CSV table of C-alpha atoms and ligand atoms in Angstrom, one decimal:
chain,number,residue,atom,x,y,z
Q,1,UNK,CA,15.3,-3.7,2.8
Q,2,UNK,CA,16.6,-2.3,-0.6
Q,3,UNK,CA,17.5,1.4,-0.6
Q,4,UNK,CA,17.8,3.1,-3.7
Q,5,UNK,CA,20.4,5.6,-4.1
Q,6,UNK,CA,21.4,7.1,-7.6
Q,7,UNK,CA,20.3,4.8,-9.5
Q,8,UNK,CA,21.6,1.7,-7.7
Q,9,UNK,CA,19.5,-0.5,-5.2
Q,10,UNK,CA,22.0,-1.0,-1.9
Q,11,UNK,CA,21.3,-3.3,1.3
Q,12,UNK,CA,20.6,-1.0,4.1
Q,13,UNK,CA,23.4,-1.0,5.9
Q,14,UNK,CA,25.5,-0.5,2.8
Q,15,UNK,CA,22.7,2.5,1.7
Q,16,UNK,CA,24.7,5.9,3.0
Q,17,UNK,CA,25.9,9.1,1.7
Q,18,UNK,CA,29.3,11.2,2.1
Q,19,UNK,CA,29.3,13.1,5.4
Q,20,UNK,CA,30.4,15.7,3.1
Q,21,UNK,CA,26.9,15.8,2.0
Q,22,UNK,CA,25.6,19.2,2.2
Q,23,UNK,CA,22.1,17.3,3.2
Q,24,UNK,CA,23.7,16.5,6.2
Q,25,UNK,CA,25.9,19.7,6.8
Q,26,UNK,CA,23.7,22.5,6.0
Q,27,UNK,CA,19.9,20.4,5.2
Q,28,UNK,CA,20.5,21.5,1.6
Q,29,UNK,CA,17.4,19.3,0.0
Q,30,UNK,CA,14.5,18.5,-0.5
Q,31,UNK,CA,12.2,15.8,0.3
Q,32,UNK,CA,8.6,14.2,0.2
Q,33,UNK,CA,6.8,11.4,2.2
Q,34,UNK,CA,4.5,9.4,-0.1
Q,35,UNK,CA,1.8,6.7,0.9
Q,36,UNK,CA,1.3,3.4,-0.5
Q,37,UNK,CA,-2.1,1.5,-0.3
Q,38,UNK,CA,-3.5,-2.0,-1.7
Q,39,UNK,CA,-0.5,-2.1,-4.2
Q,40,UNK,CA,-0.6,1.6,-5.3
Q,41,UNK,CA,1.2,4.9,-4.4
Q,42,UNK,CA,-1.3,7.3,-3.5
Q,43,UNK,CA,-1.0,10.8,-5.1
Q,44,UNK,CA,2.4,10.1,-6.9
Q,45,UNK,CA,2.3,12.6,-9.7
Q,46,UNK,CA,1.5,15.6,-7.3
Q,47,UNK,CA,4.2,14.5,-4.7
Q,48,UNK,CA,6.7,14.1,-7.5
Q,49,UNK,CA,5.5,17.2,-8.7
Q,50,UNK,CA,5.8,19.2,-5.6
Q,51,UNK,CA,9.5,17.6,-5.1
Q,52,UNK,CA,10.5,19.4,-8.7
Q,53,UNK,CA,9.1,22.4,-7.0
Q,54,UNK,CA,10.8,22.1,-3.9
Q,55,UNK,CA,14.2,21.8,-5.6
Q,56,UNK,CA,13.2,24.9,-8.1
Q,57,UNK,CA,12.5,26.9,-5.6
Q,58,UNK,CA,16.2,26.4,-3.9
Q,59,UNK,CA,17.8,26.5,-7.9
Q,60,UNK,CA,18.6,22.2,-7.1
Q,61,UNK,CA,18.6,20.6,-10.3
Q,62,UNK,CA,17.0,17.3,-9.8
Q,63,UNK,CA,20.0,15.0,-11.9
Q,64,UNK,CA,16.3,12.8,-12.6
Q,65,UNK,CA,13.2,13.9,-15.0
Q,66,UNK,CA,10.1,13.2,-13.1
Q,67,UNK,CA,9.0,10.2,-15.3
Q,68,UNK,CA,12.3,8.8,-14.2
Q,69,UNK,CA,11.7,9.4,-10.5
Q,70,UNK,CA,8.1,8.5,-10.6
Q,71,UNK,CA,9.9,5.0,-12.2
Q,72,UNK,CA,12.3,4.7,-9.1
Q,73,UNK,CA,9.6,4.9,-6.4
Q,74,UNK,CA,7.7,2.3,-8.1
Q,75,UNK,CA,10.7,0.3,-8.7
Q,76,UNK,CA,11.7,0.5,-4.8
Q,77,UNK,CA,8.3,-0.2,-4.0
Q,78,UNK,CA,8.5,-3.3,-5.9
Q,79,UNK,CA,11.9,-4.2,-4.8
Q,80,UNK,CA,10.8,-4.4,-1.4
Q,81,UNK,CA,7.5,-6.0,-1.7
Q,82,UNK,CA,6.1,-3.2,-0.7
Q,83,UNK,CA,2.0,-2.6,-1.1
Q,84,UNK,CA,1.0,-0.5,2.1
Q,85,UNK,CA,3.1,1.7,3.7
Q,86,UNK,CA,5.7,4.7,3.7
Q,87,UNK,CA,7.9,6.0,1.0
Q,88,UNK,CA,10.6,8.6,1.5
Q,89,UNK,CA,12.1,10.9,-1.7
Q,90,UNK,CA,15.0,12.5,-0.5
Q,91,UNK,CA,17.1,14.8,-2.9
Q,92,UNK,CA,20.0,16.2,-1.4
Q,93,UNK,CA,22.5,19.0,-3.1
Q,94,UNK,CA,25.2,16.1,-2.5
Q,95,UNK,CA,29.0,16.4,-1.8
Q,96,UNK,CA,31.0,19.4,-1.7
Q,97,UNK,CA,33.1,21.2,0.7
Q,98,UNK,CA,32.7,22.2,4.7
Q,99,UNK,CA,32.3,25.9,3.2
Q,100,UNK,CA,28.4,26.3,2.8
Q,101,UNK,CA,28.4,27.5,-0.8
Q,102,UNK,CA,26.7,24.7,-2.9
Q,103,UNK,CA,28.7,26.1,-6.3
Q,104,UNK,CA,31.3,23.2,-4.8
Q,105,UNK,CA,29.1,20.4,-4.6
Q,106,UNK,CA,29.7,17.7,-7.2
Q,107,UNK,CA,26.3,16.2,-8.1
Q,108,UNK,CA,22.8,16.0,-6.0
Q,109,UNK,CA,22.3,12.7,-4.5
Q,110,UNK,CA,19.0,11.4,-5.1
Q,111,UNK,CA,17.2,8.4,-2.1
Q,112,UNK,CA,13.7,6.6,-2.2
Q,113,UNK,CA,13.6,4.6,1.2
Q,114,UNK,CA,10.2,2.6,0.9
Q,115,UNK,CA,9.2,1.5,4.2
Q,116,UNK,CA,6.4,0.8,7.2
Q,117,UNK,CA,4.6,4.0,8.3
Q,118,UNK,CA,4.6,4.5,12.3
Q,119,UNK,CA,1.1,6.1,12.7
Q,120,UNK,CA,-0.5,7.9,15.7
Q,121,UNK,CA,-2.0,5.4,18.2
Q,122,UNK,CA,-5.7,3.7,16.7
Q,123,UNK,CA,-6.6,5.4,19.5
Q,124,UNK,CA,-6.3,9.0,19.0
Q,125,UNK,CA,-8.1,8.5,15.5
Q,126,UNK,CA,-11.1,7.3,17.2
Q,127,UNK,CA,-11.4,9.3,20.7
Q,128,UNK,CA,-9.3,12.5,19.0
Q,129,UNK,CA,-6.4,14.5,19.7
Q,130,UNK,CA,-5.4,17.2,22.5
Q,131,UNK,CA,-2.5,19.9,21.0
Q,132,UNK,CA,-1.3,22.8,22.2
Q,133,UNK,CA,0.1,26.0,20.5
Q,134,UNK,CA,3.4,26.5,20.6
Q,135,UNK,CA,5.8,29.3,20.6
Q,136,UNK,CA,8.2,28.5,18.1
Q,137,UNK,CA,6.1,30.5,14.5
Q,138,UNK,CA,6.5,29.3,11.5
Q,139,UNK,CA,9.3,30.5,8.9
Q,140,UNK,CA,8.6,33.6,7.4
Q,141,UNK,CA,7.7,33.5,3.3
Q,142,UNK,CA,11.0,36.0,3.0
Q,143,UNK,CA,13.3,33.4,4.8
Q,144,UNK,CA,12.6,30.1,4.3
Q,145,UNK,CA,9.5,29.9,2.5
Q,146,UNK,CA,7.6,26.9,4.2
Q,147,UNK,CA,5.8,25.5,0.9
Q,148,UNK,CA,9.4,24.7,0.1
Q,149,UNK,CA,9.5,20.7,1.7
Q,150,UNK,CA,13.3,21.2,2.5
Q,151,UNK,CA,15.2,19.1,4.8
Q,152,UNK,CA,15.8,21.9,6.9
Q,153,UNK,CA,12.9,21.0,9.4
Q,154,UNK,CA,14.4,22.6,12.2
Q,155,UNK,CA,11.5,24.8,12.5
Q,156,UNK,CA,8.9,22.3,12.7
Q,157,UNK,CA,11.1,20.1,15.2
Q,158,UNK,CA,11.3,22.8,17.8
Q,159,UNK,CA,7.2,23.4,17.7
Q,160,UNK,CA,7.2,19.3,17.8
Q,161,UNK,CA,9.7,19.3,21.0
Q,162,UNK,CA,7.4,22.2,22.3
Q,163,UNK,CA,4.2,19.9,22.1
Q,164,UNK,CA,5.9,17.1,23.4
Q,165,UNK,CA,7.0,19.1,26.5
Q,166,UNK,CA,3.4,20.2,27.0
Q,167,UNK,CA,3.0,16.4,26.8
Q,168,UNK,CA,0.9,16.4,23.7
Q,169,UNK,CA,1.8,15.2,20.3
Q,170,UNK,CA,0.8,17.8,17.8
Q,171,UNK,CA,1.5,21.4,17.8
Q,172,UNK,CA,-0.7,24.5,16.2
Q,173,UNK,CA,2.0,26.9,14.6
Q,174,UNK,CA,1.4,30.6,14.4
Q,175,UNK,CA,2.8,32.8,11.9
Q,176,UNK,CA,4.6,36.1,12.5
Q,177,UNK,CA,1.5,38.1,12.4
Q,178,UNK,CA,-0.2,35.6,14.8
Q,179,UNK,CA,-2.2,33.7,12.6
Q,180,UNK,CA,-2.9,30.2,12.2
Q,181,UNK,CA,-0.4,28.6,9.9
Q,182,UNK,CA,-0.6,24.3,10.1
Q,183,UNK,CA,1.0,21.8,12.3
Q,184,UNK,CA,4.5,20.3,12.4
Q,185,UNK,CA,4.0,17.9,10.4
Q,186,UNK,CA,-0.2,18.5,9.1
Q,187,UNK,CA,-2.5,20.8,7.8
Q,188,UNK,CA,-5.0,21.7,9.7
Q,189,UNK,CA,-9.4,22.4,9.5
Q,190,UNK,CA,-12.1,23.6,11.1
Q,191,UNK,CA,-15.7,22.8,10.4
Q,192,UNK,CA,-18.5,25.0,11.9
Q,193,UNK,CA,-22.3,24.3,10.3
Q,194,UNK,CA,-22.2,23.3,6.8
Q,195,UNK,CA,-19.0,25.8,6.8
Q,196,UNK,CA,-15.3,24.3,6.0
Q,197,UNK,CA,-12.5,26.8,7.0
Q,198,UNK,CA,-8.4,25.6,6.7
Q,199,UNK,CA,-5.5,28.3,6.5
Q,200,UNK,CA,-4.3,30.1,3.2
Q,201,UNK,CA,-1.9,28.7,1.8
Q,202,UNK,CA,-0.1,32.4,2.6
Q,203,UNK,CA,-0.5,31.9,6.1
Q,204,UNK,CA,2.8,29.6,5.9
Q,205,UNK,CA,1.7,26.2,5.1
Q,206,UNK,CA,2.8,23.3,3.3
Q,207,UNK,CA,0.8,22.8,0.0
Q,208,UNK,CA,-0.2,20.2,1.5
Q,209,UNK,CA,-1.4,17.2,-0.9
Q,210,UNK,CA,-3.9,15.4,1.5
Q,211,UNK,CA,-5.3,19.0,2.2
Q,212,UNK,CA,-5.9,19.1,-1.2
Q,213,UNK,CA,-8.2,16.3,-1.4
Q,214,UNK,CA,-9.8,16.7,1.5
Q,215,UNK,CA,-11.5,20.3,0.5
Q,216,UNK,CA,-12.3,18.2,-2.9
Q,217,UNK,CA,-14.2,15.6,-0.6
Q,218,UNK,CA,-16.1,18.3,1.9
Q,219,UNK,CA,-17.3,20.0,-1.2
Q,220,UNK,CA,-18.6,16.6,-2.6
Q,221,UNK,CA,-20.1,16.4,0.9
Q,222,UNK,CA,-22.2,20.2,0.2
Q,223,UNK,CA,-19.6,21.9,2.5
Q,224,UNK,CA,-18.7,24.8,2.0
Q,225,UNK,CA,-14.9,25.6,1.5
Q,226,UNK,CA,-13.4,28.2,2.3
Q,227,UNK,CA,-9.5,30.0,3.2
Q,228,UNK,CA,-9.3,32.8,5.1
Q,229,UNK,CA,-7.2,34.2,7.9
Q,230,UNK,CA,-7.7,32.3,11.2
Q,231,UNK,CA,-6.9,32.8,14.7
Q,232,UNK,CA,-6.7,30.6,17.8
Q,233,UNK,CA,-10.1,32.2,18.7
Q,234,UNK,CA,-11.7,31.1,15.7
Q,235,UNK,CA,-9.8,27.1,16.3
Q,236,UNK,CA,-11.6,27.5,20.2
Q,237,UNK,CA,-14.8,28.2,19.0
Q,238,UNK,CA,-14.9,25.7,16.3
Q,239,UNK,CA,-17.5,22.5,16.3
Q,240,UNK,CA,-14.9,20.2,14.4
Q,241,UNK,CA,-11.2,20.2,14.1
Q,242,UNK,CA,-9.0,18.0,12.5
Q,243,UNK,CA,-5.5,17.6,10.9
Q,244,UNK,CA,-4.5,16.2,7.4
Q,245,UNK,CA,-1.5,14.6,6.3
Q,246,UNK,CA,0.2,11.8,4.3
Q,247,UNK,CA,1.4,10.1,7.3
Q,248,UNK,CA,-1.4,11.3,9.6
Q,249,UNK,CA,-4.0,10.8,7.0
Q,250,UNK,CA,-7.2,12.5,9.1
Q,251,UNK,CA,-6.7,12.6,12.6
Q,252,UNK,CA,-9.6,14.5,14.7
Q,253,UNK,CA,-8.9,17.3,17.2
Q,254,UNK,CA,-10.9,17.1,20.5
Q,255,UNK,CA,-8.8,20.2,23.1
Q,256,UNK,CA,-6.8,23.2,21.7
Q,257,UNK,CA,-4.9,24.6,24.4
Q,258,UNK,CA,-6.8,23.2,27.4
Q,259,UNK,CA,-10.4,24.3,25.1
Q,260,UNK,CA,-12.6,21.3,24.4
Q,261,UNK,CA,-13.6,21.9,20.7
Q,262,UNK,CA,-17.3,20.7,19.9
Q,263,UNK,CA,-18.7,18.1,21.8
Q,264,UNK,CA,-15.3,16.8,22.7
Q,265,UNK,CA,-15.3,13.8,20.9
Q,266,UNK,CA,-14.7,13.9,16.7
Q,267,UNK,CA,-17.1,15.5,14.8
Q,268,UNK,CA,-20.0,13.9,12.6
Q,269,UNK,CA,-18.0,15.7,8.9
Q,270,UNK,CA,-14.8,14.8,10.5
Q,271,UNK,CA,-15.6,10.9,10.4
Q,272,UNK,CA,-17.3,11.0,7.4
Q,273,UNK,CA,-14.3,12.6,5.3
Q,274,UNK,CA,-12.2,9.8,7.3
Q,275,UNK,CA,-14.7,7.4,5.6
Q,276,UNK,CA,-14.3,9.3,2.1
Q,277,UNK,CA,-10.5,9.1,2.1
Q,278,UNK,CA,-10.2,5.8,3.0
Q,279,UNK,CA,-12.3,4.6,0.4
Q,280,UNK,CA,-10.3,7.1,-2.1
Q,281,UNK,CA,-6.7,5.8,-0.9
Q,282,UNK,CA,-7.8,2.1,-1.4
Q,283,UNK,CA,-8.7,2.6,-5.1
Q,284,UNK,CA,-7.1,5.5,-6.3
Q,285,UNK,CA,-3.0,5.9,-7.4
Q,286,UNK,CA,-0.1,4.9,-9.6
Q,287,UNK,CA,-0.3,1.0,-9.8
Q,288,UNK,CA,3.2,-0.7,-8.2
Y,1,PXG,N1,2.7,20.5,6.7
Y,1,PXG,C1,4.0,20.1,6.8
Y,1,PXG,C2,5.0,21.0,7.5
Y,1,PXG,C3,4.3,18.8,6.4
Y,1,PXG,O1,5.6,18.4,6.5
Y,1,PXG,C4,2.0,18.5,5.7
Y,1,PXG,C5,1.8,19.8,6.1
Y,1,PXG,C6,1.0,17.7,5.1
Y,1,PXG,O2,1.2,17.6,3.7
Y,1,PXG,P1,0.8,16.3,2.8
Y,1,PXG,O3,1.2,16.7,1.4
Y,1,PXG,O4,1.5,15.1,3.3
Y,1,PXG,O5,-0.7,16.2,2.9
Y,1,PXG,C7,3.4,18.0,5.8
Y,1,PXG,C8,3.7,16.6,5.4
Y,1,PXG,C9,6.2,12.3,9.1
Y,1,PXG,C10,5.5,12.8,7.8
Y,1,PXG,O6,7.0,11.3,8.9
Y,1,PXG,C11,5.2,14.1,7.7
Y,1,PXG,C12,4.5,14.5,6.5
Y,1,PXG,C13,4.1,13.6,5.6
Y,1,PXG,C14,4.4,12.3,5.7
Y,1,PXG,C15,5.1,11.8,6.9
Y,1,PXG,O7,6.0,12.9,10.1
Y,1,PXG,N2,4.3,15.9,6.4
């Protein structure tokens, strides 16, 4: 595998940054995970947009334009042969000192790993998934906002250990005031009737990109879309649930907290938007 790294495309086991790296000291950075599909990278101008955002939002000035880090990921891509699977943009503030002030780091470093994508079990996509909430809540907007993708994921982790110990795989995270936010690593949806409800955005979510096109596909369905405040009540009482993600893609919900949602087996909307995306992702992106 051929890592990109400033520029320069290194061997794996040559691909590695300074353990001076405020990435590593402090998870000072920024980062998206991008999909390939059928020789094209799914939704590359919004993820490379929302990386610009990221690094704006933490004053990290991206050493890169976009049209020059849209090139790289398609240049990785190709350097690895790579038409389905997983691609990792990692900015990072880069070197400096063991003092946590990035005014002393030299230049940000700048990664595109492209790589296989280790998905839920086929499984779970067909019979559904059984999560727990968790509680670890998400950041607050006035500390670390969480539409910011930073690599300080600390927050998510400890919901994801959380699930696991409840021997589950996903987690529902709360906010501060008790509300649904997302997942640890997803967005998350109800469906009730022809009704379509997901978190706002201010609930403490990721922006997330596959949550995007999903509310444009359930509109194209006739459902209705809409964002408000929800609570673990509403998630029980649901007829569909299911979580989006790049990696996760659509994966249905079947038990929240020890309630079976619907019928207990993925709903009829939630297969059908399943169906839509995957006949979106194997048409639709940047060409490789
Ligand atoms: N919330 C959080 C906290 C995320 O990290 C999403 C929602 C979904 O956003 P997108 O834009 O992907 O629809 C994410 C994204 C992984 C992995 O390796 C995680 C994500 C994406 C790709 C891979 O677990 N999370």
């Amino acid at each position: 595998m051929k890592i990109y790294i400033d520029g320069k495309f290194l061997d794996e086991k040559n691909a590695k940054v300074s353990v001076f790296d405020h990435g590593l000291l402090y998870g000072d950075g920024v980062f998206e995970g991008i999909r390939a599909y059928n020789g094209r990278v799914f939704k590359l101008k919004e993820h490379v947009e929302r990386l610009y955002y990221s690094a704006k939002a933490i004053l990290l000035t991206i050493p890169i334009t976009p049209e020059a880090m849209t090139q790289a990921v398609l240049a990785t891509c190709r350097k690895n042969n790579l038409t389905n699977g997983y691609i990792r943009l990692v900015v990072t503030r880069g070197p400096g000192t063991l003092g946590l002030n990035p005014n002393r780091c030299t230049k940000p470093c700048v990664i595109v790993i492209a790589d296989k994508i280790q998905l839920y079990p086929q499984e779970m996509y067909e019979r559904g998934m059984d999560i727990v909430t968790v509680p670890t809540t998400r950041n607050l907007h006035s500390a670390l906002n969480p539409a910011i993708k930073s690599l300080n994921y600390l927050n998510n982790i400890l919901a994801k250990i959380e699930a696991n110990n409840a021997g589950v795989e996903e987690a529902i995270m709360l906010n501060a005031e008790g509300f649904v936010a997302e997942c640890t690593g997803d967005n998350i949806f109800i469906v009730k009737g022809k009704n379509m409800f997901t978190p706002p955005l201010s609930a403490g979510a990721l922006y997330g990109i596959t949550r995007g096109v999903v509310i444009e596909l359930a509109k194209e369905m006739g459902l209705t879309v809409s964002e408000p405040n929800l609570t673990r009540y509403d998630m029980f009482n649901a007829e569909e649930c299911f979580l989006t993600g790049t990696g996760a893609e659509l994966i249905p919900v079947v038990k929240i907290d020890g309630r079976v949602i619907g019928t207990g087996q993925p709903g009829a909307a939630t297969r059908s938007l399943i169906e839509r995306y995957h006949a979106l992702t194997k048409v639709s992106g940047e060409p490789i």
